CSV table of C-alpha atoms in Angstrom, one decimal:
chain,number,residue,atom,x,y,z
A,543,MET,CA,0.0,0.0,0.0
A,544,VAL,CA,1.3,3.5,-0.9
A,545,ARG,CA,1.9,5.6,2.2
A,546,PRO,CA,3.0,9.2,2.5
A,547,ALA,CA,5.7,8.0,4.9
A,548,THR,CA,7.9,11.1,4.6
A,549,TYR,CA,5.0,13.5,5.1
A,550,GLY,CA,3.5,14.7,8.4
A,551,PHE,CA,-0.2,14.1,7.9
A,552,GLY,CA,-1.3,11.2,10.0
A,553,SER,CA,2.1,11.1,11.9
A,554,THR,CA,0.6,11.8,15.3
A,555,SER,CA,-1.3,9.3,17.4
A,556,VAL,CA,-4.3,11.6,17.5
A,557,GLU,CA,-4.4,11.9,13.7
A,558,ARG,CA,-3.9,8.2,13.2
A,559,ARG,CA,-7.0,7.5,15.4
A,560,GLN,CA,-9.0,10.1,13.5
A,561,LEU,CA,-8.0,8.8,10.1
A,562,ALA,CA,-8.3,5.1,11.0
A,563,THR,CA,-11.8,4.9,9.6
A,564,LEU,CA,-11.1,6.9,6.4
A,565,ASP,CA,-9.9,3.8,4.6
A,566,ARG,CA,-12.2,3.9,1.6
A,567,PRO,CA,-13.2,6.7,-0.8
A,568,GLU,CA,-16.8,6.5,0.4
A,569,ARG,CA,-15.8,7.1,4.0
A,570,ILE,CA,-13.6,10.0,3.0
A,571,GLN,CA,-16.6,11.6,1.2
A,572,ALA,CA,-18.8,11.0,4.2
A,573,PHE,CA,-16.2,12.9,6.4
A,574,LEU,CA,-16.2,15.9,4.0
A,575,ASP,CA,-20.0,15.9,3.9
A,576,GLY,CA,-20.1,16.0,7.7
A,577,ILE,CA,-18.1,19.2,8.1
A,578,PRO,CA,-19.2,22.7,7.3
A,579,TYR,CA,-18.3,24.4,4.1
A,580,SER,CA,-15.6,27.0,4.7
A,581,THR,CA,-16.2,30.6,3.4
A,582,ASP,CA,-12.7,31.6,4.5
A,583,HIS,CA,-10.4,33.2,1.9
A,584,PHE,CA,-7.4,31.1,2.7
A,585,TYR,CA,-6.3,27.5,2.3
A,586,ARG,CA,-6.2,24.7,4.8
A,587,ALA,CA,-3.8,21.8,4.4
A,588,PRO,CA,-5.2,18.3,5.2
A,589,ARG,CA,-3.9,18.5,8.7
A,590,SER,CA,-5.7,21.8,9.3
A,591,VAL,CA,-8.9,20.4,7.8
A,592,LEU,CA,-8.8,17.5,10.3
A,593,ARG,CA,-8.1,19.9,13.2
A,594,ASP,CA,-10.6,22.7,12.2
A,595,ARG,CA,-13.3,20.4,10.8
A,596,ARG,CA,-14.1,22.8,7.9
A,597,ALA,CA,-13.1,23.0,4.3
A,598,HIS,CA,-13.9,24.7,1.0
A,599,CYS,CA,-13.5,22.8,-2.3
A,600,PHE,CA,-9.8,23.3,-2.7
A,601,ASP,CA,-9.1,22.2,0.9
A,602,GLY,CA,-11.5,19.3,0.6
A,603,ALA,CA,-9.8,18.0,-2.6
A,604,LEU,CA,-6.4,18.1,-1.0
A,605,PHE,CA,-7.8,16.4,2.2
A,606,ALA,CA,-9.4,13.7,0.0
A,607,ALA,CA,-6.2,13.2,-2.0
A,608,ALA,CA,-4.2,12.9,1.3
A,609,ALA,CA,-6.7,10.4,2.7
A,610,LEU,CA,-6.8,8.5,-0.5
A,611,TRP,CA,-3.0,8.3,-0.5
A,612,ARG,CA,-3.1,6.8,2.9
A,613,ALA,CA,-5.7,4.3,1.7
A,614,GLY,CA,-3.5,3.2,-1.2
A,615,PHE,CA,-4.5,5.5,-4.1
A,616,PRO,CA,-2.3,8.0,-5.8
A,617,PRO,CA,-3.0,11.5,-4.5
A,618,ARG,CA,-4.4,13.2,-7.7
A,619,VAL,CA,-6.5,16.3,-8.1
A,620,VAL,CA,-8.2,17.8,-11.2
A,621,ASP,CA,-9.2,21.4,-11.8
A,622,LEU,CA,-12.6,22.1,-13.3
A,623,ARG,CA,-12.6,25.5,-14.9
A,624,ALA,CA,-15.7,27.7,-15.2
A,625,VAL,CA,-16.7,31.1,-16.6
A,626,ARG,CA,-18.3,33.8,-14.4
A,627,ASP,CA,-18.1,31.3,-11.6
A,628,ASP,CA,-15.6,29.6,-9.2
A,629,ASP,CA,-13.4,26.8,-10.4
A,630,HIS,CA,-13.9,23.5,-8.7
A,631,VAL,CA,-11.2,21.0,-7.6
A,632,ILE,CA,-11.9,17.2,-7.2
A,633,ALA,CA,-9.8,14.3,-6.0
A,634,VAL,CA,-9.9,11.4,-8.5
A,635,PHE,CA,-9.4,7.7,-7.9
A,636,ARG,CA,-9.6,4.6,-10.0
A,637,ARG,CA,-11.3,1.3,-9.2
A,638,GLY,CA,-10.3,-1.2,-11.8
A,639,ARG,CA,-10.8,0.5,-15.1
A,640,HIS,CA,-13.2,3.2,-13.9
A,641,LEU,CA,-12.8,6.6,-12.4
A,642,GLY,CA,-14.6,8.2,-9.5
A,643,ALA,CA,-14.2,11.4,-7.4
A,644,VAL,CA,-14.3,12.7,-3.9
A,645,ALA,CA,-15.1,16.4,-3.5
A,646,LYS,CA,-16.3,19.1,-1.1
A,647,SER,CA,-18.7,21.7,-2.5
A,648,ASN,CA,-21.1,24.4,-1.4
A,649,MET,CA,-23.6,23.0,-3.9
A,650,THR,CA,-25.3,19.7,-3.6
A,651,GLY,CA,-24.4,18.2,-7.0
A,652,LEU,CA,-20.7,18.8,-7.2
A,653,ARG,CA,-19.4,16.3,-4.7
A,654,TRP,CA,-19.1,12.5,-4.8
A,655,ARG,CA,-19.0,10.6,-8.1
A,656,GLU,CA,-19.2,6.8,-8.3
A,657,PRO,CA,-16.3,5.0,-9.9
A,658,ILE,CA,-18.2,4.1,-13.0
A,659,HIS,CA,-16.7,6.5,-15.5
A,660,ARG,CA,-14.5,5.2,-18.4
A,661,SER,CA,-12.4,8.3,-18.9
A,662,LEU,CA,-11.5,11.5,-17.2
A,663,ARG,CA,-13.7,13.5,-19.7
A,664,GLU,CA,-16.6,11.3,-18.9
A,665,LEU,CA,-16.1,11.9,-15.2
A,666,VAL,CA,-15.9,15.6,-15.7
A,667,LEU,CA,-19.0,15.7,-17.9
A,668,SER,CA,-20.9,14.1,-15.1
A,669,TYR,CA,-20.6,17.5,-13.3
A,670,PHE,CA,-21.8,19.6,-16.2
A,671,ASP,CA,-25.5,19.8,-15.5
A,672,ASP,CA,-25.0,20.5,-11.8
A,673,TYR,CA,-22.3,23.1,-12.3
A,674,PHE,CA,-24.2,26.4,-12.5
A,675,SER,CA,-23.8,29.9,-11.2
A,676,VAL,CA,-26.1,32.1,-9.1
A,677,GLU,CA,-27.3,33.5,-12.4
A,678,GLY,CA,-28.7,30.1,-13.3
A,679,ARG,CA,-26.2,29.5,-16.2
A,680,ARG,CA,-24.2,26.3,-16.7
A,681,THR,CA,-20.6,27.5,-16.4
A,682,LEU,CA,-18.3,24.5,-16.6
A,683,ARG,CA,-16.0,24.8,-19.7
A,684,SER,CA,-12.8,22.9,-19.3
A,685,TYR,CA,-10.7,20.6,-17.1
A,686,SER,CA,-7.1,19.9,-16.4
A,687,ARG,CA,-5.2,16.7,-16.5
A,688,PRO,CA,-4.7,15.1,-13.1
A,689,LEU,CA,-2.0,16.6,-10.9
A,690,ASP,CA,-0.2,14.0,-8.9
A,691,LEU,CA,0.5,15.8,-5.6
A,692,ARG,CA,3.6,13.7,-5.0
A,693,SER,CA,5.3,16.0,-7.5
A,694,MET,CA,5.0,19.0,-5.2
A,695,PRO,CA,8.3,20.0,-3.6
A,696,PHE,CA,7.0,20.5,-0.1
A,697,ASP,CA,4.7,18.8,2.4
A,698,TRP,CA,1.3,19.9,1.1
A,699,THR,CA,-0.4,17.7,3.7
A,700,THR,CA,0.6,20.0,6.6
A,701,CYS,CA,1.9,23.3,5.2
A,702,ASP,CA,-1.0,25.9,4.9
A,703,GLU,CA,1.4,28.7,3.9
A,704,ARG,CA,2.5,27.2,0.5
A,705,LEU,CA,-0.7,25.9,-0.8
A,706,ASP,CA,-0.8,28.7,-3.3
A,707,GLU,CA,1.9,26.7,-5.1
A,708,VAL,CA,-0.5,23.8,-5.6
A,709,ALA,CA,-3.2,26.2,-6.9
A,710,ASP,CA,-0.8,27.8,-9.3
A,711,ARG,CA,0.4,24.5,-10.6
A,712,LEU,CA,-3.2,23.3,-11.2
A,713,ASP,CA,-4.0,26.6,-12.9
A,714,ALA,CA,-1.0,26.4,-15.2
A,715,LEU,CA,-1.8,22.9,-16.4
A,716,PRO,CA,-3.2,22.6,-19.9
A,717,HIS,CA,-7.0,22.5,-19.8
A,718,ARG,CA,-9.2,20.6,-22.3
A,719,ALA,CA,-12.4,22.3,-23.6
A,720,LEU,CA,-15.7,20.5,-23.1
A,721,LEU,CA,-17.8,22.6,-25.4
A,722,THR,CA,-17.6,24.2,-28.7
A,723,PRO,CA,-18.6,27.9,-29.1
A,724,ALA,CA,-21.8,26.8,-30.8
A,725,MET,CA,-22.7,24.5,-27.9
A,726,VAL,CA,-22.1,27.3,-25.4
A,727,HIS,CA,-24.4,29.6,-27.5
A,728,ARG,CA,-27.2,27.1,-27.3
A,729,LEU,CA,-27.1,26.4,-23.6
A,730,VAL,CA,-30.4,26.9,-21.9
A,731,PRO,CA,-30.8,28.4,-18.4
A,732,VAL,CA,-31.1,26.1,-15.4
A,733,ASP,CA,-34.8,25.4,-14.5
A,734,ARG,CA,-36.1,26.6,-11.1
A,735,ARG,CA,-36.4,23.2,-9.5
A,736,SER,CA,-32.9,22.2,-10.5
A,737,PHE,CA,-31.5,25.5,-9.4
A,738,ASP,CA,-33.2,25.2,-6.0
A,739,ALA,CA,-32.0,21.6,-5.5
A,740,GLY,CA,-28.5,22.5,-6.4
A,741,MET,CA,-28.4,25.4,-4.0
A,742,LEU,CA,-30.0,23.5,-1.1
A,743,GLY,CA,-28.1,24.3,2.0
A,744,ALA,CA,-25.6,26.5,0.3
A,745,ASP,CA,-23.9,29.3,2.3
A,746,ASP,CA,-24.3,32.5,0.2
A,747,ALA,CA,-21.0,33.8,1.6
A,748,GLY,CA,-19.3,31.0,-0.2
A,749,LEU,CA,-20.9,31.5,-3.6
A,750,TYR,CA,-19.3,33.5,-6.4
A,751,HIS,CA,-21.4,36.5,-7.4
A,752,PRO,CA,-20.1,37.8,-10.8
A,753,PRO,CA,-19.8,41.5,-11.4
A,754,ARG,CA,-22.7,43.1,-13.2
């Protein structure tokens, strides 16, 4: 089993006890679902998420990646890029030949994905209908290749101060477009029931409100 043996996350007895049950992707998702969505404008490393019991989508993706790493999966995250909306970051994992994802979100439809997707594009497209702005427009446009966090030159599992480097690395990766301009032009607004369902329980302070 792959372990982050040289990293600090899970190195204390308290952390080991807290992480002992997070041995499967489903349990990692349940942990993230059980903590509040953070509206703070700073990043928390996985250790800080475990301590503070709160996370936004970037924090949640890194926490999931770290927990997945401890459970034997490569720690990989993917950036979903949007227009007039926040980007979203997910931690991806593979079971057999199929991909799934663990994620933290302020919106109901942008979290867990079952490992049933045959490609990364297929996985990302499963987020499309649920990825919409406060204006009721579907905003997902492209996605990055997976970033293996083992490539980062510092302990991203414990170091809050350098997480901008992870965000910058993700942002700099090539992103693949999901839609053609003609497809974008024909997109219809999100219907009221879908909008209300997607926003159920959302903290308005954590939503992106585009400039008029």
